[in-house]
Coordinates of C-alpha atoms in Angstrom, one line a residue:
Chain A
M1 CA 4.6 -27.3 -1.1
N2 CA 6.5 -24.0 -0.7
A3 CA 7.9 -23.7 3.0
P4 CA 5.8 -21.2 4.8
E5 CA 8.6 -18.1 4.7
P6 CA 9.7 -16.7 7.8
L7 CA 7.7 -14.2 9.2
S8 CA 10.1 -11.4 9.4
R9 CA 12.8 -11.6 6.4
W10 CA 14.5 -7.7 7.8
S11 CA 17.5 -9.8 9.0
R12 CA 20.0 -6.9 10.5
A13 CA 18.9 -4.4 13.0
G14 CA 18.0 -1.1 12.9
S15 CA 16.4 0.6 10.2
S16 CA 19.6 2.1 8.1
R17 CA 19.9 -0.4 5.4
V18 CA 16.6 -1.7 3.6
P19 CA 16.5 -4.4 1.9
F20 CA 15.9 -4.3 -1.6
W21 CA 12.8 -6.8 -1.8
A22 CA 10.8 -4.1 0.9
Y23 CA 10.4 -2.6 -2.9
T24 CA 9.7 -5.0 -5.0
D25 CA 8.2 -8.1 -3.6
A26 CA 4.5 -8.0 -4.3
R27 CA 3.4 -9.9 -1.7
L28 CA 4.6 -7.7 0.8
Y29 CA 3.0 -4.9 -1.4
R30 CA -0.4 -6.5 -0.7
Q31 CA 0.4 -6.6 2.4
E32 CA 1.2 -3.4 3.1
L33 CA -2.3 -2.0 1.8
E34 CA -3.7 -3.9 3.9
K35 CA -1.9 -3.1 7.2
I36 CA -0.7 0.6 5.9
F37 CA -3.5 1.9 3.4
Y38 CA -6.5 0.3 4.7
G39 CA -5.0 0.0 8.6
P40 CA -5.2 2.5 11.4
H41 CA -3.4 4.6 9.1
W42 CA -5.0 8.4 8.2
C43 CA -5.1 8.5 4.3
Y44 CA -5.5 12.5 3.0
V45 CA -8.2 12.3 0.0
G46 CA -8.4 15.8 -1.0
L47 CA -8.9 19.1 0.1
E48 CA -12.6 20.7 1.6
I49 CA -12.5 23.5 -1.4
E50 CA -12.9 21.2 -4.0
V51 CA -16.1 20.1 -2.7
P52 CA -17.5 23.4 -1.9
N53 CA -21.2 22.7 -2.6
V54 CA -23.8 20.5 -1.5
G55 CA -24.1 17.4 -3.4
D56 CA -20.4 18.3 -5.1
Y57 CA -17.9 15.2 -5.3
R58 CA -14.9 14.1 -6.8
L59 CA -12.9 10.6 -6.9
T60 CA -10.4 9.9 -4.9
W61 CA -8.2 7.0 -3.6
V62 CA -7.1 5.4 -0.4
G63 CA -4.4 2.8 -1.3
E64 CA -5.6 1.1 -4.6
R65 CA -9.3 1.7 -3.8
Q66 CA -11.0 4.4 -5.2
V67 CA -13.7 6.2 -2.9
I68 CA -15.5 9.4 -3.7
L69 CA -15.1 12.6 -1.5
V70 CA -19.0 14.4 -1.0
R71 CA -20.2 17.2 0.5
D72 CA -23.7 15.9 2.1
R73 CA -27.0 18.2 3.2
V74 CA -26.4 19.1 6.9
A75 CA -29.2 19.6 8.5
P76 CA -28.9 23.5 10.4
R77 CA -28.9 22.3 14.0
D78 CA -26.4 20.1 13.1
R79 CA -24.2 22.4 11.4
G80 CA -22.0 23.6 14.0
T81 CA -20.7 20.0 14.9
D82 CA -20.7 18.4 11.2
H83 CA -18.4 19.1 8.4
G84 CA -20.9 17.3 5.9
I85 CA -18.1 15.9 4.3
R86 CA -18.1 12.1 3.6
V87 CA -16.0 9.2 2.0
V88 CA -17.4 6.3 0.6
E89 CA -16.1 3.5 -0.8
N90 CA -17.0 3.7 -4.9
R91 CA -17.7 0.1 -5.0
C92 CA -21.5 -1.1 -4.8
A93 CA -22.9 -2.5 -2.2
H94 CA -24.7 -5.3 -4.8
R95 CA -22.5 -6.5 -7.5
G96 CA -19.5 -4.5 -6.3
V97 CA -19.4 -2.0 -9.7
R98 CA -17.0 1.1 -9.4
F99 CA -20.2 3.2 -10.3
C100 CA -19.2 6.8 -10.3
Q101 CA -17.9 7.1 -13.3
Q102 CA -17.4 10.9 -13.5
P103 CA -14.0 12.0 -11.8
H104 CA -16.0 15.4 -10.3
G105 CA -19.5 16.7 -10.4
N106 CA -22.6 17.9 -8.9
A107 CA -25.4 14.9 -7.4
R108 CA -28.3 14.3 -5.6
S109 CA -28.0 10.6 -5.1
F110 CA -25.8 8.2 -6.2
V111 CA -27.3 5.8 -8.3
C112 CA -25.3 2.5 -10.0
P113 CA -26.2 1.9 -13.1
Y114 CA -26.6 -1.9 -13.6
H115 CA -29.3 -2.2 -11.3
Q116 CA -29.9 1.2 -10.1
W117 CA -29.8 0.8 -6.7
T118 CA -29.4 4.1 -5.6
Y119 CA -27.2 5.8 -2.2
K120 CA -27.8 9.0 -0.6
L121 CA -24.9 11.0 -0.7
N122 CA -23.7 9.3 2.6
G123 CA -23.5 5.9 1.6
E124 CA -27.1 5.1 3.0
L125 CA -29.0 2.9 0.9
A126 CA -32.0 4.7 -0.3
G127 CA -33.6 2.0 -2.4
L128 CA -33.9 -0.4 -5.2
P129 CA -35.9 -1.4 -7.8
F130 CA -38.0 -4.8 -7.4
K131 CA -37.4 -4.9 -3.6
D132 CA -40.7 -5.7 -2.6
G133 CA -41.2 -8.0 -6.0
V134 CA -43.4 -7.2 -9.1
Q135 CA -47.1 -7.9 -9.0
A136 CA -48.7 -10.3 -11.3
V137 CA -51.4 -12.7 -11.6
D138 CA -50.6 -16.7 -11.2
A139 CA -51.8 -19.8 -12.9
R140 CA -55.1 -19.4 -11.1
G141 CA -55.8 -15.9 -11.8
Q142 CA -54.9 -14.7 -8.5
P143 CA -52.6 -11.6 -7.5
C144 CA -49.4 -12.9 -6.7
V145 CA -45.8 -11.2 -6.2
N146 CA -43.1 -11.9 -7.8
G147 CA -39.5 -12.0 -6.5
G148 CA -38.2 -9.6 -4.6
M149 CA -35.8 -9.5 -1.5
P150 CA -35.9 -11.8 1.1
A151 CA -38.8 -9.9 3.4
D152 CA -35.9 -9.6 6.3
F153 CA -33.8 -7.3 3.7
D154 CA -32.5 -4.5 5.2
L155 CA -31.7 -1.4 3.3
K156 CA -29.2 0.0 6.4
Q157 CA -27.1 -3.5 6.1
H158 CA -26.4 -2.5 2.5
G159 CA -24.9 0.7 2.0
L160 CA -21.7 1.7 0.4
T161 CA -18.5 1.6 2.8
K162 CA -18.6 4.4 4.9
L163 CA -14.9 5.7 5.8
R164 CA -14.1 7.6 9.0
V165 CA -13.1 11.4 7.8
A166 CA -11.4 14.1 9.3
V167 CA -11.5 17.6 8.6
L168 CA -8.7 19.2 9.8
H169 CA -7.8 22.6 8.4
G170 CA -9.6 22.4 5.0
L171 CA -7.0 18.8 4.5
V172 CA -9.6 16.4 4.5
F173 CA -8.1 12.5 5.6
A174 CA -10.2 9.2 5.6
T175 CA -9.6 6.1 7.1
F176 CA -11.8 2.3 6.7
S177 CA -9.9 1.5 10.1
E178 CA -12.4 1.9 13.7
E179 CA -8.8 2.2 15.4
A180 CA -7.0 4.9 13.8
E181 CA -7.0 7.4 16.9
P182 CA -8.2 11.0 16.9
I183 CA -6.3 12.8 13.5
E184 CA -4.6 15.6 15.7
Q185 CA -3.2 12.4 17.6
Y186 CA -2.7 10.9 14.7
L187 CA -0.5 13.6 13.3
G188 CA 1.2 14.0 16.7
P189 CA 2.4 17.5 18.8
Q190 CA 5.7 17.7 16.8
V191 CA 4.3 18.3 13.3
M192 CA 0.7 19.7 14.2
P193 CA 2.4 23.3 14.3
W194 CA 3.9 23.4 10.8
L195 CA 0.6 22.4 9.2
E196 CA -0.9 25.0 11.6
R197 CA 1.3 27.3 10.2
I198 CA 0.1 27.2 6.6
F199 CA -3.6 26.2 7.1
A200 CA -5.3 27.3 10.1
G201 CA -7.8 29.8 10.0
R202 CA -7.0 30.5 5.7
K203 CA -9.4 29.9 3.2
L204 CA -8.4 28.3 0.7
T205 CA -8.1 28.4 -3.8
L206 CA -7.8 26.1 -5.9
L207 CA -5.3 26.2 -9.1
G208 CA -5.5 22.8 -10.3
Y209 CA -3.7 19.6 -10.7
N210 CA -0.7 17.9 -12.1
R211 CA -0.8 14.7 -12.3
Q212 CA 1.9 11.7 -12.9
R213 CA 2.7 8.1 -12.9
I214 CA 6.0 6.9 -11.4
P215 CA 7.2 3.4 -12.1
G216 CA 8.8 3.1 -8.4
N217 CA 7.2 1.7 -5.3
W218 CA 5.5 4.4 -3.4
K219 CA 7.8 4.5 -0.6
L220 CA 10.7 5.9 -2.5
M221 CA 8.2 8.8 -2.9
M222 CA 8.5 9.6 1.4
E223 CA 11.8 8.6 1.4
N224 CA 12.5 11.6 -1.6
I225 CA 10.9 14.0 0.5
K226 CA 12.7 12.8 3.8
D227 CA 15.9 13.4 2.6
P228 CA 17.5 16.4 2.7
Y229 CA 20.9 15.3 1.3
H230 CA 19.7 15.1 -2.2
P231 CA 17.9 18.4 -3.2
G232 CA 21.1 20.7 -2.7
L233 CA 23.0 17.6 -5.1
L234 CA 20.4 16.4 -7.2
H235 CA 18.8 19.9 -8.2
T236 CA 20.8 22.6 -9.8
W237 CA 18.0 25.3 -9.2
F238 CA 18.1 24.3 -5.1
V239 CA 21.9 24.7 -5.2
T240 CA 22.8 27.5 -7.6
F241 CA 19.9 29.9 -6.3
G242 CA 20.2 29.1 -3.0
L243 CA 16.9 27.3 -2.5
W244 CA 18.0 24.6 -0.4
R245 CA 21.7 23.8 0.1
A246 CA 24.1 22.2 2.9
D247 CA 24.9 25.2 4.3
Q248 CA 21.7 26.5 5.5
K249 CA 20.0 26.8 8.6
S250 CA 17.6 23.7 9.0
R251 CA 15.6 21.1 11.2
M252 CA 14.3 18.0 10.6
V253 CA 11.1 17.0 12.8
M254 CA 9.3 14.1 13.1
D255 CA 6.8 12.6 15.3
A256 CA 6.9 10.2 18.1
H257 CA 6.2 7.2 15.8
G258 CA 8.8 8.7 12.9
R259 CA 6.4 7.9 10.4
H260 CA 5.6 12.1 9.6
A261 CA 8.0 14.1 9.1
V262 CA 9.1 18.0 9.0
M263 CA 12.1 19.3 6.8
I264 CA 12.4 22.6 7.5
S265 CA 14.8 25.0 6.2
R266 CA 15.7 28.9 5.2
R267 CA 17.0 30.4 2.3
N268 CA 20.6 32.1 2.9
P269 CA 19.0 35.7 4.0
N270 CA 22.2 37.2 2.2
A271 CA 20.9 34.9 -1.1
P272 CA 20.3 37.4 -4.2
A273 CA 16.6 36.7 -5.1
V274 CA 18.0 35.9 -8.0
A275 CA 20.7 34.4 -10.6
D276 CA 22.9 33.5 -7.9
G277 CA 23.0 31.6 -4.3
G278 CA 25.8 33.0 -3.2
E279 CA 29.0 30.6 -3.8
N280 CA 30.2 29.0 -0.6
K281 CA 33.0 26.6 -1.2
A282 CA 32.3 24.2 1.4
V283 CA 28.6 22.8 -0.3
T284 CA 29.3 23.8 -4.2
Q285 CA 32.7 22.7 -4.5
G286 CA 33.0 19.3 -6.5
V287 CA 28.8 19.8 -6.7
T288 CA 28.4 19.4 -10.7
S289 CA 25.0 20.6 -10.7
F290 CA 25.8 24.0 -8.7
K291 CA 26.2 26.3 -11.7
A292 CA 28.8 29.2 -10.5
D293 CA 27.6 31.2 -13.7
M294 CA 23.8 30.7 -14.2
A295 CA 21.5 33.7 -15.0
L296 CA 17.9 33.7 -15.7
N297 CA 16.9 35.6 -18.8
D298 CA 13.7 36.1 -17.1
T299 CA 14.2 36.4 -13.1
R300 CA 10.1 36.2 -12.6
L301 CA 10.5 33.1 -12.9
L302 CA 12.1 32.8 -9.3
D303 CA 10.2 36.1 -7.9
V304 CA 10.0 35.6 -4.1
V305 CA 8.2 37.5 -1.8
P306 CA 8.4 36.6 1.5
E307 CA 4.6 36.2 3.0
P308 CA 4.0 37.3 6.9
W309 CA 2.6 34.0 7.7
W310 CA 6.1 32.3 7.4
K311 CA 7.3 33.4 10.5
V312 CA 6.2 31.7 13.2
A313 CA 6.8 31.4 17.0
D314 CA 8.9 28.7 17.3
P315 CA 7.7 25.2 18.6
S316 CA 11.1 24.0 19.8
N317 CA 12.5 27.2 21.0
P318 CA 10.0 29.1 23.2
G319 CA 10.0 33.1 23.3
T320 CA 11.8 33.1 19.8
E321 CA 10.4 33.0 16.1
I322 CA 11.4 31.1 13.2
M323 CA 10.8 32.2 9.6
P324 CA 11.9 29.5 7.3
S325 CA 11.2 29.4 3.2
V326 CA 10.6 25.8 2.9
T327 CA 8.8 23.5 4.9
M328 CA 8.5 19.9 3.1
I329 CA 5.6 17.9 5.6
T330 CA 5.4 13.8 4.9
L331 CA 2.3 12.6 6.5
F332 CA 2.4 8.3 6.2
P333 CA 1.7 7.0 4.2
S334 CA 0.3 9.5 1.4
L335 CA 0.2 13.0 1.5
I336 CA 3.5 15.4 0.7
I337 CA 2.4 19.2 1.5
Q338 CA 4.9 21.5 0.0
Q339 CA 5.6 25.2 1.1
Q340 CA 8.5 25.9 -1.0
V341 CA 9.1 29.8 -1.0
N342 CA 5.7 31.2 -2.9
S343 CA 4.5 27.6 -4.2
L344 CA 2.0 25.2 -2.5
S345 CA 0.6 22.1 -3.2
T346 CA -0.3 18.8 -1.5
R347 CA 1.0 15.9 -3.3
H348 CA -1.1 12.6 -3.4
I349 CA 0.6 9.4 -3.5
V350 CA -2.0 6.6 -4.9
P351 CA 0.1 3.4 -5.1
R352 CA -0.3 1.0 -8.2
G353 CA 1.3 -2.1 -7.3
E354 CA 4.6 -2.8 -6.2
G355 CA 6.8 -1.1 -8.9
T356 CA 4.4 1.8 -9.6
F357 CA 2.4 4.6 -7.8
D358 CA 0.6 7.6 -9.5
F359 CA 1.3 11.2 -7.8
V360 CA -1.1 14.0 -7.7
W361 CA -0.2 17.5 -7.2
T362 CA -2.9 20.0 -6.1
H363 CA -1.7 23.4 -6.3
F364 CA -3.6 25.9 -3.9
G365 CA -3.4 29.4 -2.7
F366 CA -5.5 31.5 -0.9
A367 CA -8.7 33.4 -0.5
D368 CA -7.1 36.4 -0.1
D369 CA -4.0 36.4 -2.2
S370 CA -3.3 39.8 -4.1
E371 CA -3.5 38.6 -8.1
E372 CA 0.0 39.7 -8.1
M373 CA 0.4 36.7 -5.5
T374 CA -1.7 34.9 -7.3
R375 CA 0.7 34.9 -10.3
R376 CA 3.7 34.3 -8.5
R377 CA 3.0 30.9 -7.3
L378 CA 1.7 29.7 -10.5
R379 CA 4.9 31.0 -11.9
Q380 CA 7.0 29.4 -9.3
A381 CA 4.8 26.1 -10.3
N382 CA 7.5 26.0 -13.3
L383 CA 9.8 24.8 -10.6
F384 CA 7.7 21.8 -9.2
G385 CA 5.3 19.3 -10.7
P386 CA 6.1 16.3 -13.3
A387 CA 8.3 19.0 -15.8
G388 CA 9.4 20.9 -13.0
F389 CA 12.9 22.5 -12.5
V390 CA 13.3 20.5 -9.4
S391 CA 10.9 18.1 -9.5
A392 CA 10.7 15.9 -12.7
D393 CA 14.0 14.5 -12.1
D394 CA 13.3 13.0 -8.2
G395 CA 10.5 10.7 -10.7
E396 CA 13.1 9.9 -12.6
V397 CA 16.1 9.1 -10.0
I398 CA 12.9 7.1 -8.3
Q399 CA 12.6 4.9 -11.5
F400 CA 15.8 4.0 -11.9
S401 CA 16.3 3.1 -7.7
Q402 CA 13.4 0.7 -8.9
D403 CA 15.2 -0.8 -12.2
G404 CA 18.6 -1.1 -9.7
F405 CA 16.2 -3.1 -7.0
R406 CA 15.1 -5.1 -9.7
Q407 CA 18.6 -6.3 -11.3
W408 CA 20.1 -7.0 -8.2
G409 CA 17.1 -9.1 -6.4
E410 CA 16.3 -9.9 -2.8
A411 CA 19.7 -9.3 -1.0
G412 CA 20.5 -5.8 -1.8
E413 CA 20.0 -3.3 0.4
T414 CA 19.8 0.5 -0.1
L415 CA 22.1 2.6 2.6
C416 CA 21.3 5.0 4.3
E417 CA 23.5 6.0 7.2
L418 CA 24.4 9.5 6.7
G419 CA 24.2 12.0 10.1
G420 CA 24.9 7.9 11.4
T421 CA 22.2 5.0 12.6
D422 CA 19.8 7.0 15.1
T423 CA 16.2 8.4 14.6
Q424 CA 16.4 11.3 15.8
G425 CA 15.9 14.5 15.0
T426 CA 18.2 17.1 13.5
E427 CA 19.1 21.0 13.6
H428 CA 20.6 20.6 10.1
M429 CA 20.3 18.6 6.5
V430 CA 23.9 16.6 6.6
T431 CA 21.5 13.7 7.5
E432 CA 19.2 10.5 6.6
T433 CA 17.4 10.1 9.7
L434 CA 13.9 10.8 8.3
I435 CA 14.1 7.7 6.3
R436 CA 15.6 5.9 9.1
S437 CA 12.7 6.3 11.1
M438 CA 10.1 6.1 8.8
Y439 CA 11.2 2.6 8.1
A440 CA 11.9 1.9 11.7
Y441 CA 8.0 2.6 12.5
W442 CA 6.9 0.5 9.2
R443 CA 9.0 -2.4 10.8
K444 CA 7.0 -2.3 13.4
V445 CA 3.6 -2.3 11.9
M446 CA 4.7 -5.0 9.1
G447 CA 6.1 -7.3 11.7
Q448 CA 9.1 -7.1 10.0
Chain B
M1 CA -10.3 32.2 -51.3
N2 CA -6.4 32.0 -52.4
E3 CA -5.4 34.4 -49.7
K4 CA -7.4 31.8 -47.3
L5 CA -5.6 28.9 -48.6
L6 CA -1.9 30.6 -48.6
L7 CA -2.7 31.4 -44.7
Q8 CA -3.1 27.4 -44.3
L9 CA -0.6 26.9 -45.6
E10 CA 1.7 29.1 -43.7
I11 CA 0.4 27.9 -40.2
D12 CA 0.7 24.1 -41.8
Q13 CA 4.5 25.1 -42.6
L14 CA 5.3 26.9 -39.2
N15 CA 3.6 23.8 -37.6
A16 CA 6.0 21.6 -38.9
A17 CA 9.0 23.9 -38.6
Y18 CA 8.1 23.7 -35.0
A19 CA 8.3 20.1 -35.0
A20 CA 11.0 19.4 -36.6
A21 CA 13.4 21.7 -34.3
L22 CA 12.0 19.6 -31.6
D23 CA 12.2 16.7 -32.3
E24 CA 15.7 17.1 -34.1
R25 CA 16.4 18.8 -30.8
R26 CA 17.4 21.9 -32.0
F27 CA 15.9 23.5 -29.1
D28 CA 17.8 26.5 -28.6
G29 CA 15.8 27.3 -32.0
W30 CA 12.6 27.2 -30.1
P31 CA 12.2 30.1 -28.4
Q32 CA 12.4 31.5 -32.3
F33 CA 8.9 30.6 -32.9
F34 CA 7.4 33.0 -30.7
L35 CA 7.3 36.7 -29.9
E36 CA 9.5 38.4 -27.9
D37 CA 6.8 38.5 -24.8
G38 CA 5.1 35.2 -26.3
R39 CA 3.5 33.0 -23.7
Y40 CA 3.8 28.9 -24.1
T41 CA 2.1 26.7 -21.5
V42 CA 1.5 22.7 -21.2
Q43 CA -1.7 22.5 -19.2
A44 CA -3.5 19.5 -18.3
R45 CA -7.0 19.3 -20.1
E46 CA -8.9 19.2 -16.6
N47 CA -7.4 22.3 -16.0
F48 CA -8.3 23.9 -18.8
D49 CA -12.0 23.0 -19.0
R50 CA -12.8 23.5 -15.5
G51 CA -11.0 27.2 -15.9
L52 CA -8.2 26.5 -13.5
P53 CA -5.1 28.5 -13.7
L54 CA -2.6 26.1 -13.2
A55 CA 0.0 24.6 -15.9
L56 CA 2.4 22.1 -15.9
I57 CA 4.8 24.5 -17.9
A58 CA 4.1 28.1 -17.8
L59 CA 6.0 30.7 -19.8
E60 CA 5.7 34.1 -20.4
S61 CA 8.5 35.5 -22.8
Q62 CA 11.0 34.0 -24.5
G63 CA 13.3 34.9 -21.7
M64 CA 11.8 32.2 -19.9
M65 CA 12.0 29.8 -22.9
K66 CA 15.4 30.3 -23.1
D67 CA 15.5 29.5 -19.3
R68 CA 13.3 26.5 -20.2
V69 CA 15.9 25.2 -22.7
Y70 CA 18.6 25.8 -20.1
G71 CA 17.1 23.8 -17.5
V72 CA 16.0 21.3 -19.8
T73 CA 19.3 20.6 -21.5
Q74 CA 21.9 21.4 -18.8
T75 CA 20.3 20.9 -15.0
I76 CA 16.7 18.0 -15.3
Y77 CA 18.6 15.0 -14.5
H78 CA 16.5 12.8 -16.6
G79 CA 16.4 9.5 -18.4
P80 CA 17.5 10.6 -22.6
Y81 CA 14.7 10.0 -24.6
Y82 CA 13.6 11.4 -28.2
T83 CA 10.2 12.9 -29.3
R84 CA 8.3 12.6 -32.6
H85 CA 5.8 15.3 -33.1
V86 CA 2.7 14.2 -35.6
V87 CA 0.7 17.5 -36.0
S88 CA -2.5 18.0 -37.9
P89 CA -3.6 20.3 -40.6
A90 CA -4.2 23.5 -38.6
Q91 CA -7.5 24.7 -38.4
V92 CA -7.7 28.7 -38.6
L93 CA -10.4 30.0 -36.0
G94 CA -10.8 33.6 -37.2
E95 CA -8.7 36.8 -36.9
E96 CA -9.0 39.4 -34.4
D97 CA -6.9 42.7 -34.3
G98 CA -4.0 41.6 -36.0
R99 CA -4.0 38.1 -34.7
I100 CA -4.6 34.9 -35.9
R101 CA -6.7 32.0 -34.2
A102 CA -5.9 28.6 -34.7
Q103 CA -6.0 25.2 -33.5
A104 CA -3.9 21.7 -34.0
H105 CA -4.3 18.5 -32.9
Y106 CA -0.8 16.7 -31.6
A107 CA 0.5 13.5 -31.1
V108 CA 4.1 13.5 -29.4
F109 CA 5.5 9.7 -29.2
R110 CA 8.6 8.8 -26.6
T111 CA 11.3 6.3 -27.4
R112 CA 14.0 6.2 -24.8
P113 CA 17.3 3.8 -25.8
G114 CA 16.2 0.2 -25.7
D115 CA 12.9 0.5 -25.4
A116 CA 9.7 0.3 -27.9
S117 CA 8.2 3.6 -28.6
E118 CA 5.2 4.7 -26.6
V119 CA 2.4 7.4 -26.9
Y120 CA 3.7 10.3 -24.3
N121 CA 1.4 13.7 -24.7
V122 CA -1.6 13.8 -26.9
G123 CA -3.2 16.8 -27.3
R124 CA -4.3 20.1 -29.3
Y125 CA -2.0 23.4 -29.9
I126 CA -4.3 26.2 -29.2
D127 CA -2.5 29.3 -30.9
E128 CA -2.2 32.9 -31.5
I129 CA -0.6 33.7 -34.4
A130 CA 1.2 36.8 -35.1
R131 CA 2.4 38.5 -39.0
T132 CA 5.9 40.0 -38.4
P133 CA 8.5 40.7 -41.1
A134 CA 10.0 37.9 -40.3
G135 CA 7.4 35.7 -40.8
L136 CA 4.2 34.1 -38.9
K137 CA 5.5 33.8 -35.3
L138 CA 3.2 32.5 -32.2
A139 CA 2.5 35.3 -29.8
S140 CA 1.0 32.4 -27.7
R141 CA 1.1 28.5 -28.0
K142 CA -1.5 26.9 -25.5
C143 CA -0.7 22.6 -25.1
V144 CA -4.0 21.4 -23.9
Y145 CA -3.2 17.6 -23.1
D146 CA -5.8 15.1 -23.1
S147 CA -3.2 12.2 -21.1
E148 CA -4.5 12.1 -17.9
M149 CA -1.3 11.0 -16.6
V150 CA 2.7 12.3 -17.4
L151 CA 4.7 8.9 -17.7
N152 CA 6.8 9.7 -14.8
S153 CA 8.4 13.4 -16.3
L154 CA 7.9 16.1 -19.3
I155 CA 11.2 17.5 -20.0
Y156 CA 11.3 18.4 -23.7
P157 CA 8.9 21.0 -24.7
I158 CA 5.6 19.8 -26.8

């Protein structure tokens, strides 16, 4: 028999070196699903506007479990307290069938095709065929009942798995855990103002989806958006057009656990609107991705127009205002919210084994956007997503990271020591502190 | 009848030349298949079918196409790959206001160094084609793809 593995394999102190096995070990990944995705964490499942009417549903994911996001009927007297949004597991309580196969639609109830067990929109079992058996006549000619479920069969005990649901400013989160704290508390007072800046009091409009399958560990995507070091180096468009650069006024914010984060930055006010972000040798010299002579043929691709809501009271400096042009929010474990100039999206991480995840982008705007603003958001979408000028290469480097981990094996480790080894927030972007803080939290959750 | 056959042949030739330009990596020639204010979009079928406007790539002029070509050849870091387009005969749907409406099915295979070929992107071209002195030009090409997942990234035009 194999010797039992020690509970903790993380041999170094701190979280500035991440062992390759954290990305490549299939057994550890199964534990991550249990402890993180199905544990006391809130997972993003979609936007409220995706299910506008009673009975509207769409399939989505919590970890590897497919769930149904659905809008239930709500009695008039409950409408003040019940948003009507339900999330139930797409798995029949009878024989385990993933019964719902249409990615979205409208339903009065859910029926499993195998034996027609029928569920209400809230997941309760409404009924099933032959529950009380079938009337027949026995050998002596007497009426009798054949079969049926046991007399003590209780419909209430055999509904779909219902997840706890939290709706926050139109974002829908769900959890399998009874222990997850209330959503505002889960996200924390450091992160909440940045969510409110985008979402509070606004009605969203759905612009559409992009989906990509990335052959890398799911955590690499979280790291990518907790890493302010790479955008001004990997992404020519960011450094050249001054959308994200090491000389910009920036701030790295995290919650008290270090699991969620916000990267906040502001395009230099003197950066020309297009074609050139201004050359500052301190951050462009030797950066091969900086293209001093790059000019767009059609400048509408970068037709950035500041929006009034960008400016808010600065949560860390009372009495002053702050006007970021970009906020990248990572909500552990599976959601990224992007505001990059006029482009807005949620990006949902759906893990598929230790070496792959699906990445679902949902672009949105606001109900009061002018036609020009909608067109602008759609145009700027050319920069983001699986084909985006600045996002396509993120998926590529994640794949090559995973390849590198795999070829070396257990003993290797990544190095995240830009800006030191601590896990504090910063007022600049020359740091890997947010990656370290996520792994400090991950170690606690995983017992590593 | 002859005119109809000729048009069919012309559109198929346009598609063949278009596919060859991409697969032979003559990207600078790609915008020339379009009118100056031609449009090019690559859009997931789910968005197209539901009337959602988001596209994976949405370009509104030859200028933007040139910017895309510069972007993919000079700025986006990605693993190298070849494409191979297989395009069906075009279905000519009609002609209004000097614009021919046509549709063709496509499959694009991707081959990366050291790897087997894989089905990369499958869908249909929904085209509006203009007659010009320089021959047929695309006023609009919509690539609506069935593939539910982009295999990591999509760099070169479809």
